Short mmCIF file of C-alpha atoms in Angstrom, two decimals:
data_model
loop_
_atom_site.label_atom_id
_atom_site.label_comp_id
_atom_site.label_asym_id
_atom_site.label_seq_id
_atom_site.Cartn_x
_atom_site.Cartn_y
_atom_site.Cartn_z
CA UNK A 9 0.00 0.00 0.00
CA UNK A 10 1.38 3.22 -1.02
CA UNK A 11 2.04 6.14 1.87
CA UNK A 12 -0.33 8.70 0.58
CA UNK A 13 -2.91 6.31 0.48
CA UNK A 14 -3.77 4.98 3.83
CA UNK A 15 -5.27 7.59 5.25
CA UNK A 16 -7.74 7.53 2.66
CA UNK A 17 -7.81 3.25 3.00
CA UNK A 18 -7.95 3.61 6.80
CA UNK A 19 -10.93 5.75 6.26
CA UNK A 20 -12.92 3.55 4.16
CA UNK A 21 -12.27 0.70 6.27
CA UNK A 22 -13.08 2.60 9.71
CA UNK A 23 -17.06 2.99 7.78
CA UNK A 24 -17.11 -0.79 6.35
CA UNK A 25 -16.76 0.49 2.92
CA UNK A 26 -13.53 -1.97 2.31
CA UNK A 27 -12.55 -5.00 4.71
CA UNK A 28 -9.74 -5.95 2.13
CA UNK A 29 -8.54 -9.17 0.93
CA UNK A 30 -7.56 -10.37 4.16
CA UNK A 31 -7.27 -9.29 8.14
CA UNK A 32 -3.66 -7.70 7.25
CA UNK A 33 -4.30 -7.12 3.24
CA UNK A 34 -5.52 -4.66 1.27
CA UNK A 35 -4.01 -5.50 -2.01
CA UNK A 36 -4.21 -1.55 -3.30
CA UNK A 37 -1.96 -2.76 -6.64
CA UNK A 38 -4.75 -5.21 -7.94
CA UNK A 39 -7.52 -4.86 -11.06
CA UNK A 40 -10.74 -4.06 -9.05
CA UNK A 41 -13.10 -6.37 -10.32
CA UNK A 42 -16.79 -5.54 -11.09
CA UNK A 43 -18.36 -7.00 -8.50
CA UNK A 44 -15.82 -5.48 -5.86
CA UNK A 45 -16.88 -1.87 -7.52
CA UNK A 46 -20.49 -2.92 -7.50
CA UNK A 47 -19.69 -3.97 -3.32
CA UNK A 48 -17.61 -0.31 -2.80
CA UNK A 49 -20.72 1.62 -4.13
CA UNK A 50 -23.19 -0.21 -2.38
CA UNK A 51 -21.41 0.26 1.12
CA UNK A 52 -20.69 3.60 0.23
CA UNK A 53 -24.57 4.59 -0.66
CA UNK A 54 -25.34 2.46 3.26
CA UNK A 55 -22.77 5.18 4.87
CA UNK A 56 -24.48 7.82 3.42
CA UNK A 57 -22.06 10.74 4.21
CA UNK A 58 -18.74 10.01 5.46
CA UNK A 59 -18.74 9.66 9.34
CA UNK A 60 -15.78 11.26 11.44
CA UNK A 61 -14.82 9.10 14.06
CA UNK A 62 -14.89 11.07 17.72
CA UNK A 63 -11.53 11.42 18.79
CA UNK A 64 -10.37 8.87 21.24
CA UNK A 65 -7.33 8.35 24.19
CA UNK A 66 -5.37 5.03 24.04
CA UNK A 67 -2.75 4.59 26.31
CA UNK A 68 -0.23 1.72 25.38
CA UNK A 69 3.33 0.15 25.61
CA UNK A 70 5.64 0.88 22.62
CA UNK A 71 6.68 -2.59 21.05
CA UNK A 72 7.75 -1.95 17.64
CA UNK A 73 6.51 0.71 14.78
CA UNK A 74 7.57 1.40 11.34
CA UNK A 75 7.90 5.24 9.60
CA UNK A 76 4.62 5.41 9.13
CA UNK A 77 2.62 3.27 11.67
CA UNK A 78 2.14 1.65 14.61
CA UNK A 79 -0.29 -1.71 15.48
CA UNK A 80 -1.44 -1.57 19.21
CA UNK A 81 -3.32 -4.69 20.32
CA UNK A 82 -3.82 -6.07 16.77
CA UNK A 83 -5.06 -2.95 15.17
CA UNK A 84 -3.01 -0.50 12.68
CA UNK A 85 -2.60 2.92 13.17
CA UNK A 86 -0.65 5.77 11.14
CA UNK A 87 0.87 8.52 12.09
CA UNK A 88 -0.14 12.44 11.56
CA UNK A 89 2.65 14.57 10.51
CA UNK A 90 3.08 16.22 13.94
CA UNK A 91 3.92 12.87 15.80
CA UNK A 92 6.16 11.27 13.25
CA UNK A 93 9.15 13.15 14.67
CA UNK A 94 8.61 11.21 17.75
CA UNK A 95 8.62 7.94 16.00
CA UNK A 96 11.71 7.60 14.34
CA UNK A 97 14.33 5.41 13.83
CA UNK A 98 16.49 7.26 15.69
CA UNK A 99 14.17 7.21 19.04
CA UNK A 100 13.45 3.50 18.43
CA UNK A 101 16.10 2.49 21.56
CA UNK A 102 14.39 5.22 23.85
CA UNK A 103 10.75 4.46 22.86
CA UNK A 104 12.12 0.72 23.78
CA UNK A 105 9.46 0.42 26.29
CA UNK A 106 7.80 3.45 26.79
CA UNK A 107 4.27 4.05 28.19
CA UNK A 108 2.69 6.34 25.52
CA UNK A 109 -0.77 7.97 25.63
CA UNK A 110 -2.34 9.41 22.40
CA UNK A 111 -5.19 10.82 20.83
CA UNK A 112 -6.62 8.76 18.09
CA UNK A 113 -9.04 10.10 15.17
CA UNK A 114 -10.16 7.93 12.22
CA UNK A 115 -7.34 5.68 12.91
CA UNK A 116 -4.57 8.51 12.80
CA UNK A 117 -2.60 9.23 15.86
CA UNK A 118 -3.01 12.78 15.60
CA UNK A 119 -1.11 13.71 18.79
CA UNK A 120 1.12 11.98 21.33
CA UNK A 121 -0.01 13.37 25.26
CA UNK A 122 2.07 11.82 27.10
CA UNK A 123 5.12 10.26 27.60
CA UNK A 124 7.12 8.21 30.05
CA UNK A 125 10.33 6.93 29.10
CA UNK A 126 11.71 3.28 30.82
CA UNK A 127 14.44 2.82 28.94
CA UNK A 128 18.03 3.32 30.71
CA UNK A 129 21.23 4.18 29.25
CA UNK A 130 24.96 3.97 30.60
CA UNK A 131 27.50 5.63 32.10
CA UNK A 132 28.96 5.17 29.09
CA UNK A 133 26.30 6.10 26.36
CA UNK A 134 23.05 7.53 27.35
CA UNK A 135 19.91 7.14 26.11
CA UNK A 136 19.08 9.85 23.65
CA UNK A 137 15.03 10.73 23.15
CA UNK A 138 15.18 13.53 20.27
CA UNK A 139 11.57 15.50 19.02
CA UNK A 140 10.23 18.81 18.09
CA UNK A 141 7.00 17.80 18.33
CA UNK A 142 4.54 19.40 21.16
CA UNK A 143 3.94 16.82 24.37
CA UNK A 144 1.10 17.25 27.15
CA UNK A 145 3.92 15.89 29.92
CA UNK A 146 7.41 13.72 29.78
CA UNK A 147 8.83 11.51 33.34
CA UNK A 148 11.74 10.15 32.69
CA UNK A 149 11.77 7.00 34.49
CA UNK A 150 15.18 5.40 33.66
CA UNK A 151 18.60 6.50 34.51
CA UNK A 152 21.07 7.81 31.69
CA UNK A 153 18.37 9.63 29.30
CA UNK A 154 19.05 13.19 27.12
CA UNK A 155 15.51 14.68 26.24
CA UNK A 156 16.15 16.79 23.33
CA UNK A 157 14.08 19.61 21.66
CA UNK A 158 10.90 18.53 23.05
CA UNK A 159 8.14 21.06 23.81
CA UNK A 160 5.99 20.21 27.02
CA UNK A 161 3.13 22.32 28.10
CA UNK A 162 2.78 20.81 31.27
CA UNK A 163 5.00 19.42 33.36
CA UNK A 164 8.16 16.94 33.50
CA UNK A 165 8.98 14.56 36.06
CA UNK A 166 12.43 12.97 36.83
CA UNK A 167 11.88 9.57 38.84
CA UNK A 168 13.76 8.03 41.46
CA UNK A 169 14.90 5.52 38.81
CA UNK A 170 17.16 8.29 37.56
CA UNK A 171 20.33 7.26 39.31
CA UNK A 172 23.46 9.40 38.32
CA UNK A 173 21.91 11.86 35.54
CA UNK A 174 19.50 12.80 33.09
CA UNK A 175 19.32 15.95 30.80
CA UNK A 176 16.97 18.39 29.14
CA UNK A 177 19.07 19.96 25.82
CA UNK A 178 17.38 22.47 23.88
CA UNK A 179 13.51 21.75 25.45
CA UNK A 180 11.14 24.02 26.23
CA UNK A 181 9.29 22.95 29.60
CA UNK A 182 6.04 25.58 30.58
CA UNK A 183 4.93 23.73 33.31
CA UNK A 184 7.23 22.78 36.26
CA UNK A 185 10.20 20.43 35.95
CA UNK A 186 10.08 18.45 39.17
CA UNK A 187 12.75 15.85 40.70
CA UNK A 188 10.60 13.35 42.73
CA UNK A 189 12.17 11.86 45.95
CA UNK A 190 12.90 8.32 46.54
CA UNK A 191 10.41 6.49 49.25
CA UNK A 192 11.10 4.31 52.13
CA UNK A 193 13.52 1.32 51.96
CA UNK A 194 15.27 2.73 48.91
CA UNK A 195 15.94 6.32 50.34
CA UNK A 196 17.25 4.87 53.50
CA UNK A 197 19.56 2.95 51.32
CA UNK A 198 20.53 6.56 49.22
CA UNK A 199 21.19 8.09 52.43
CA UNK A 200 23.92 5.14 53.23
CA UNK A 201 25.46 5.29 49.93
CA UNK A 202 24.88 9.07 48.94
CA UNK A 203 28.15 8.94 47.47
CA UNK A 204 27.03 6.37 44.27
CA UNK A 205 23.27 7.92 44.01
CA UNK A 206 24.01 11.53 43.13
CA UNK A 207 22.35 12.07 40.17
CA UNK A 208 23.04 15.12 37.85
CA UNK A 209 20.39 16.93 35.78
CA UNK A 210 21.82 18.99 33.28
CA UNK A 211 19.68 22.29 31.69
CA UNK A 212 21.56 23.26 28.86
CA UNK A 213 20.29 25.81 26.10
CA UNK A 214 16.41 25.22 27.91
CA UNK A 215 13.62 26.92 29.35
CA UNK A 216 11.35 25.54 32.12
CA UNK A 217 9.18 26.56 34.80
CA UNK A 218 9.89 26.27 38.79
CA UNK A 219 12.33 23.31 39.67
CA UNK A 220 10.75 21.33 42.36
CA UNK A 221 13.70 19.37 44.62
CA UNK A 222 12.22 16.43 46.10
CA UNK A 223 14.94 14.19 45.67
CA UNK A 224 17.83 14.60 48.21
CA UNK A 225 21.14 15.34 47.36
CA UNK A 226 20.72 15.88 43.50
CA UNK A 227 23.10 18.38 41.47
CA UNK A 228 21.57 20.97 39.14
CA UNK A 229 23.52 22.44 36.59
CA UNK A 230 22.20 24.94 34.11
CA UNK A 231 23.76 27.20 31.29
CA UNK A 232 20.63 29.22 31.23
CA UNK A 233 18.53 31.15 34.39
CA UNK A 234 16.12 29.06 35.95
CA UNK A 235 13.12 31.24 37.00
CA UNK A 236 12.84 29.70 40.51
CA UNK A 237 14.00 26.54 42.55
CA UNK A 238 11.91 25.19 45.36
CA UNK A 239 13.74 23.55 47.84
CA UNK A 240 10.95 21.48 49.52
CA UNK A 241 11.02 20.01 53.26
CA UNK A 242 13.04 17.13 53.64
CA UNK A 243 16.18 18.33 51.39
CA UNK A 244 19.63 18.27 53.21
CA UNK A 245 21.94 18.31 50.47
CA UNK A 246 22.00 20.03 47.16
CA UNK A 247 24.68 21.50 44.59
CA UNK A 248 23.43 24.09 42.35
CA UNK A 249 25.94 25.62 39.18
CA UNK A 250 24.46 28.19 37.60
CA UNK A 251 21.71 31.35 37.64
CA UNK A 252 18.48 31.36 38.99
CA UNK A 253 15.90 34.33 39.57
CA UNK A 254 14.76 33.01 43.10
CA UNK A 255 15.45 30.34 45.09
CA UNK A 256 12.76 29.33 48.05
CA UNK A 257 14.21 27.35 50.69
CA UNK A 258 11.32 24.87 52.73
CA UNK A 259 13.31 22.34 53.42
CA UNK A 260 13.07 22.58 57.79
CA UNK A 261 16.49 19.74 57.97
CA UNK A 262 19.60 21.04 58.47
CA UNK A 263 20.61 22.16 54.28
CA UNK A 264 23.76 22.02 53.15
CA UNK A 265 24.09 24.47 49.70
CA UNK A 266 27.09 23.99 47.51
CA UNK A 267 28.28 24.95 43.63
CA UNK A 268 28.75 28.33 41.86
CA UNK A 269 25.70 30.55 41.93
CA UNK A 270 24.17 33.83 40.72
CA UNK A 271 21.03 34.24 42.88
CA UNK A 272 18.60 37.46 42.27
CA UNK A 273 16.81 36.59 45.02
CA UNK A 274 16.84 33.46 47.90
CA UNK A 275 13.74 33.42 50.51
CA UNK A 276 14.42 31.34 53.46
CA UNK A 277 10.88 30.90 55.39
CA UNK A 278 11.62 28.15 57.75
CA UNK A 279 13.98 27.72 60.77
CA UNK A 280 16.64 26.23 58.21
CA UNK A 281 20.13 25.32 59.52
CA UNK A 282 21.47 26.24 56.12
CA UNK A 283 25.21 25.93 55.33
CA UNK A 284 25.52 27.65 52.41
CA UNK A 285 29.02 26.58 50.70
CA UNK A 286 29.01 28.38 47.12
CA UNK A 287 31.29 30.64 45.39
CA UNK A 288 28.93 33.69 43.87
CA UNK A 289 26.58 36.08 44.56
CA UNK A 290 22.86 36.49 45.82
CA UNK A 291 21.56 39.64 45.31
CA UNK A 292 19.16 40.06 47.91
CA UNK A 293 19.36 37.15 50.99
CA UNK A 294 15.69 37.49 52.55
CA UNK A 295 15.14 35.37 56.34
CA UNK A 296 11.67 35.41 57.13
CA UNK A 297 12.04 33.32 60.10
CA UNK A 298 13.57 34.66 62.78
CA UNK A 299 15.01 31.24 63.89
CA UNK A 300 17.00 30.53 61.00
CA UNK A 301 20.41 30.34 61.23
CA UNK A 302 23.18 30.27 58.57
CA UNK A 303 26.41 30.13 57.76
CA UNK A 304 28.26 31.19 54.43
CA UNK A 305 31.23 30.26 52.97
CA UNK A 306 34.36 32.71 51.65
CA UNK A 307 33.61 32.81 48.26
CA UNK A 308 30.34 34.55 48.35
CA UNK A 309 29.46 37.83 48.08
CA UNK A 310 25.55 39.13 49.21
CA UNK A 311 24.59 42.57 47.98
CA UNK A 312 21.58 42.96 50.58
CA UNK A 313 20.74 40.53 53.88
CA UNK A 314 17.19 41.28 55.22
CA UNK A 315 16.47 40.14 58.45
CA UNK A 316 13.04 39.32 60.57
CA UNK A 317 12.11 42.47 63.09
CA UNK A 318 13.55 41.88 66.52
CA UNK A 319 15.91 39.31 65.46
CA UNK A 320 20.26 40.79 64.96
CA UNK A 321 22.56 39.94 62.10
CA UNK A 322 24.95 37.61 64.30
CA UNK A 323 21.75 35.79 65.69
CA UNK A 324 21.07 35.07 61.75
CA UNK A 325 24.76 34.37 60.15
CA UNK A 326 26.38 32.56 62.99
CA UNK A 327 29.70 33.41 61.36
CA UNK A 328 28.96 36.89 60.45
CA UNK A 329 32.55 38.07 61.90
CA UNK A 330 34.18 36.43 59.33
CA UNK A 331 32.49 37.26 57.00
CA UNK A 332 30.86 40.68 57.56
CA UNK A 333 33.36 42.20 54.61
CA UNK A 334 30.93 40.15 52.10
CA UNK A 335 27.72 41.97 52.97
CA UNK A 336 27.18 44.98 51.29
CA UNK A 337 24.10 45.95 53.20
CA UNK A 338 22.00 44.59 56.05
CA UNK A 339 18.38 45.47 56.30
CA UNK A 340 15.62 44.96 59.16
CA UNK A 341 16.18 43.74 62.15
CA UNK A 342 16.80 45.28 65.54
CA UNK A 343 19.72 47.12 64.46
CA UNK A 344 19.39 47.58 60.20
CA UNK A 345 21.55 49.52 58.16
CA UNK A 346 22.96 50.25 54.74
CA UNK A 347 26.08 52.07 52.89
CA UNK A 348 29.40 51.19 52.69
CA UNK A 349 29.99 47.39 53.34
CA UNK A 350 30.80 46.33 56.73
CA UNK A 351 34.31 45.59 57.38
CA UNK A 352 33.72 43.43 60.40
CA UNK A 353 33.87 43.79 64.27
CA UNK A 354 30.90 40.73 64.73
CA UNK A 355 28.53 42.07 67.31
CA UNK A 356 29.53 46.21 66.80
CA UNK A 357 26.05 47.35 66.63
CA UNK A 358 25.49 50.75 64.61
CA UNK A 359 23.77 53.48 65.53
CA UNK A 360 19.37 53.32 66.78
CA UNK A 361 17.47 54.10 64.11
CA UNK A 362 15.14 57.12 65.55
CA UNK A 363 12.40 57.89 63.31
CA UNK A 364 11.79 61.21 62.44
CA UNK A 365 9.53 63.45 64.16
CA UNK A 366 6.32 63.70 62.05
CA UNK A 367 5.04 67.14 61.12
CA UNK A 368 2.56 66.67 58.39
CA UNK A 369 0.05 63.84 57.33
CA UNK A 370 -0.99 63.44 54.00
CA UNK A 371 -3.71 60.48 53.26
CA UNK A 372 -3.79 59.49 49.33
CA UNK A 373 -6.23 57.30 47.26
CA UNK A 374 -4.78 57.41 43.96
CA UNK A 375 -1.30 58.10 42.16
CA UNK A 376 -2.48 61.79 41.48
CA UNK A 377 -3.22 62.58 44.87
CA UNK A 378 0.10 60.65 45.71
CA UNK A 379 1.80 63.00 43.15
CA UNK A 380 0.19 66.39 44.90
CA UNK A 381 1.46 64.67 48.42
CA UNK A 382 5.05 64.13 47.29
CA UNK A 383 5.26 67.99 45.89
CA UNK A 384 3.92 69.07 49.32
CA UNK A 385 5.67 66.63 51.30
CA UNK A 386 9.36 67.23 53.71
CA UNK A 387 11.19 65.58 55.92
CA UNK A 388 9.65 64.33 58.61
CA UNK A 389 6.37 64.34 57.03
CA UNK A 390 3.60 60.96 56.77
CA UNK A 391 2.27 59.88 53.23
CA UNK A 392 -0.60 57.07 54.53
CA UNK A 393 -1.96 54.73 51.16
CA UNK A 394 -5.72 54.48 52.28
CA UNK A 395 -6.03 52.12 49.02
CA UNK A 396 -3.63 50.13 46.20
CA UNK A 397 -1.47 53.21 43.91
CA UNK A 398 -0.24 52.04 40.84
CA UNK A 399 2.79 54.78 40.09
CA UNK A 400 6.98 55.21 40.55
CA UNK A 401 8.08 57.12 43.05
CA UNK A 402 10.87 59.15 43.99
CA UNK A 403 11.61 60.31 47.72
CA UNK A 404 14.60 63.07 47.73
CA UNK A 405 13.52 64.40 51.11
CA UNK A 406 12.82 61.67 53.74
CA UNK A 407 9.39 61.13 54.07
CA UNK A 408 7.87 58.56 55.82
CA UNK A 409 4.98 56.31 54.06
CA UNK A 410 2.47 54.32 55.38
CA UNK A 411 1.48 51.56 53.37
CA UNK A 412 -1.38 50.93 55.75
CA UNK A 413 -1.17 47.17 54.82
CA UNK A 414 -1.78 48.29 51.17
CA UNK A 415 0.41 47.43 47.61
CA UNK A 416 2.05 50.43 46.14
CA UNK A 417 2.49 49.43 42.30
CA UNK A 418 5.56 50.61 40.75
CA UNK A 419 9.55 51.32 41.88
CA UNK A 420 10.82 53.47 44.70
CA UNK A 421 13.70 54.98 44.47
CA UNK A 422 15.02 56.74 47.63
CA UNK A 423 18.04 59.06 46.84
CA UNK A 424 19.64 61.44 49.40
CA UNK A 425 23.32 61.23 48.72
CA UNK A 426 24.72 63.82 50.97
CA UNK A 427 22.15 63.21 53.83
CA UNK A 428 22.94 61.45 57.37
CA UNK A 429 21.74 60.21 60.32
CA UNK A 430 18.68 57.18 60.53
CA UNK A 431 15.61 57.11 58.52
CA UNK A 432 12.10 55.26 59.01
CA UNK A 433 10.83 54.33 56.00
CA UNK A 434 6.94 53.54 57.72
CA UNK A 435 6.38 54.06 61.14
CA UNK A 436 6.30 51.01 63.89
CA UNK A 437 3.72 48.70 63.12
CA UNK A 438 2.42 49.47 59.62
CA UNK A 439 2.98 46.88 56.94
CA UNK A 440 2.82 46.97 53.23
CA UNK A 441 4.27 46.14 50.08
CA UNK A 442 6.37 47.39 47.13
CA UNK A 443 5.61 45.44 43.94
CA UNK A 444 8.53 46.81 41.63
CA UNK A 445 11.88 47.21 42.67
CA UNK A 446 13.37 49.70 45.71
CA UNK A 447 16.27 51.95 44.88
CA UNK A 448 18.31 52.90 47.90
CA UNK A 449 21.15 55.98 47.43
CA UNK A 450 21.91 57.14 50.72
CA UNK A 451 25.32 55.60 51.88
CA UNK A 452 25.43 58.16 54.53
CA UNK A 453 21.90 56.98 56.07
CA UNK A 454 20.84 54.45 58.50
CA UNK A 455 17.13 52.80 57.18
CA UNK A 456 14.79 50.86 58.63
CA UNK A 457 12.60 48.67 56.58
CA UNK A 458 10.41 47.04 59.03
CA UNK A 459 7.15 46.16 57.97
CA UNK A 460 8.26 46.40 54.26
CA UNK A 461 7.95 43.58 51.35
CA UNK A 462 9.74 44.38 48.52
CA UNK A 463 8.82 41.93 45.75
CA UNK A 464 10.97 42.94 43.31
CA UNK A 465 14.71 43.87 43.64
CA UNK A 466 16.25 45.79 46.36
CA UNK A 467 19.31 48.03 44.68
CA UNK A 468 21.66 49.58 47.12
CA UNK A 469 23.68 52.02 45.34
#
């Protein structure tokens, strides 16, 4: 049977218009005689119109397929153009195997959903699973497999039965890529022999969603920035070479961080033990929990540490004597400040931070009135949000704002260059957020951020 006929064949045998010469034989090359005419024609007329099959999901184990088709449980189907970059020759060894679940219309696979690969390569040689075709979700459930050029809108899933590495070259992942841990028996057995089960996964020339750690002691390295890793609860070990916008610690064991890093931002919300071993920089080091403790290494440098209210920078970094020279600025805390970087002396604290005495109150409802408030506005002076303000602002003279627990909507940049002394960005006990970045040029000031969330960057200058 020719190529560019079966689709047309498959849909006159899906409506009983052929049933061939035999189960497996349709004999396309033959005379048609008149009485197999007379039999087409009659059928045909019984259809009526042609009748689209309703798409259908069939899930199945890949045995063997040819360029062009595939028979699952006795029945032949072909392949649309958009899936017959997944069944090459070339992916024959990695399909070896593999649960597959498709959609299925008029006996045409006419997309491939999902995908779960059991094949394992070597040390050696690794498996190599090559598409550009568009998949629902990929696990990778064998050690020793290369996914290349795939596109996933969902999610993909490494399983524990990746053992030393697996790799994502030139994929695009939307959803979230997420390293599943190893249960029971077999991750008591990882923790004895952690040295032989560290497995590797590689990002090169990617994109993907969050990066969910599940699995202990795992290695991520990555040639392009990962948007955010989530460092869930039971982690103790992980080694991380590369960028990443944000890193969100959960883990609650005592974590051990190592590898070469360029963090924008890394959240720590629990009471974490973290030692944090890298060579690099975080730009902005946020504790939220005032219990946390942690301990970096020499080789990294941290442009801003914020710290819970109440709590002091050598309660948080346990070694912060040492390494005091690294921090460019400290915010929060009982004793926050900013500037030059600190130089040492461990537990010198700097000067209170007083807040200024307020002279004027100003209460504002939109970015116009916020505008008016900030011509009208000096030192010393209250700006209170009494709803959300989407604007930028600019604060030359020190004025305190109250966010009054609301979201201002843009970038503030504070710049007073020549001034000195402490400043109080809101007064004690209001809260509130900053959605866009804060811009801090006062090296001569002491500021207090208390009550402040600052979701984008913080940019001492």
């Amino acid at each position: 049977m020719r190529a560019d006929y079966k689709e047309a064949i498959a849909a006159l045998y899906e409506n009983n218009v052929t049933t061939g010469k035999s189960a497996t034989l349709f004999d396309g090359s033959s005379n048609v005689t008149r009485g197999q005419m007379a039999a087409f024609i009659t059928r045909s007329e019984a259809v009526g119109h042609p009748i689209s099959q309703p798409s259908q999901s069939v899930t199945f184990k890949v045995k063997e397929y040819a360029a062009s088709e595939i028979t699952i449980n006795g029945k032949t189907y072909y392949f649309d153009d958009s899936v017959k970059s997944i069944f090459t020759s070339e992916n024959k060894t990695a399909l070896t195997g593999a649960e597959i679940t498709a959609t299925i219309k008029n006996g045409v696979i006419t997309k491939v959903n999902n995908v779960v690969l059991n094949k394992a390569g070597s040390a050696e040689k690794e498996v190599v699973f090559k598409t550009n075709a568009t998949l629902d979700s990929i696990t990778i459930n064998a050690d020793a497999v290369i996914v290349k050029n795939v596109s996933i809108t969902g999610n993909a899933i490494i399983s524990s039965n990746v053992k030393t590495k697996v790799a994502f070259d030139g994929a695009t992942i939307t959803g979230d890529l997420i390293a599943e841990a190893i249960d029971g028996a077999k991750a008591s057995l990882e923790n004895k022999n952690a040295s032989q089960t560290t497995p590797v996964l590689t990002i090169k020339n990617s994109q993907t969603g969050k990066v969910y750690v599940k699995r202990n002691n795992i290695s991520i390295m990555s040639n392009t920035v990962i948007p955010e890793i989530i460092i869930t609860a039971t982690i103790s070990a992980i080694n991380i070479e590369g960028a990443v916008k944000k890193v969100t610690i959960e883990s609650t064991a005592k974590l051990k961080i190592t590898g070469n890093v360029n963090f924008e931002r890394l959240l720590l919300s629990t009471a974490v033990e973290l030692a944090f071993n890298v060579g690099g920089v975080v730009n902005y080091l946020s504790v939220l929990n005032a219990d946390a403790r942690i301990t970096i290494g020499s080789g990294l440098l941290i442009n801003t540490l914020s710290i819970p209210a109440g709590s002091t920078v050598t309660k948080i970094m346990t070694n912060y004597a040492a390494v005091a020279s690294q921090i460019k600025a400290v915010i929060g805390g009982s004793s926050p400040s900013t500037g030059l970087p600190n130089t040492g002396g461990g537990n010198v604290a700097p000067d209170p931070v007083i807040p200024p005495e307020k002279v004027n109150e100003f209460n504002v409802k939109n970015a116009e009135e916020l505008k008016q408030a900030l011509k009208q506005a000096k030192a010393g002076d209250l700006i209170k949000l009494m709803a959300p303000v989407t604007t930028d602002i600019t604060l030359i003279d020190l004025v305190m704002f109250d966010l009054n627990g609301h979201t201002l909507k843009g970038n503030v940049t504070i710049t007073a260059p020549t001034a000195k002394g402490s400043y109080t960005f809101m007064p004690t006990g209001s809260t509130g957020t900053i959605s866009g970045d804060l811009i801090i040029d006062a090296p001569n000031v002491n500021i207090s951020l208390d009550g402040l969330t600052v979701e984008g960057h913080t940019v001492i200058e």
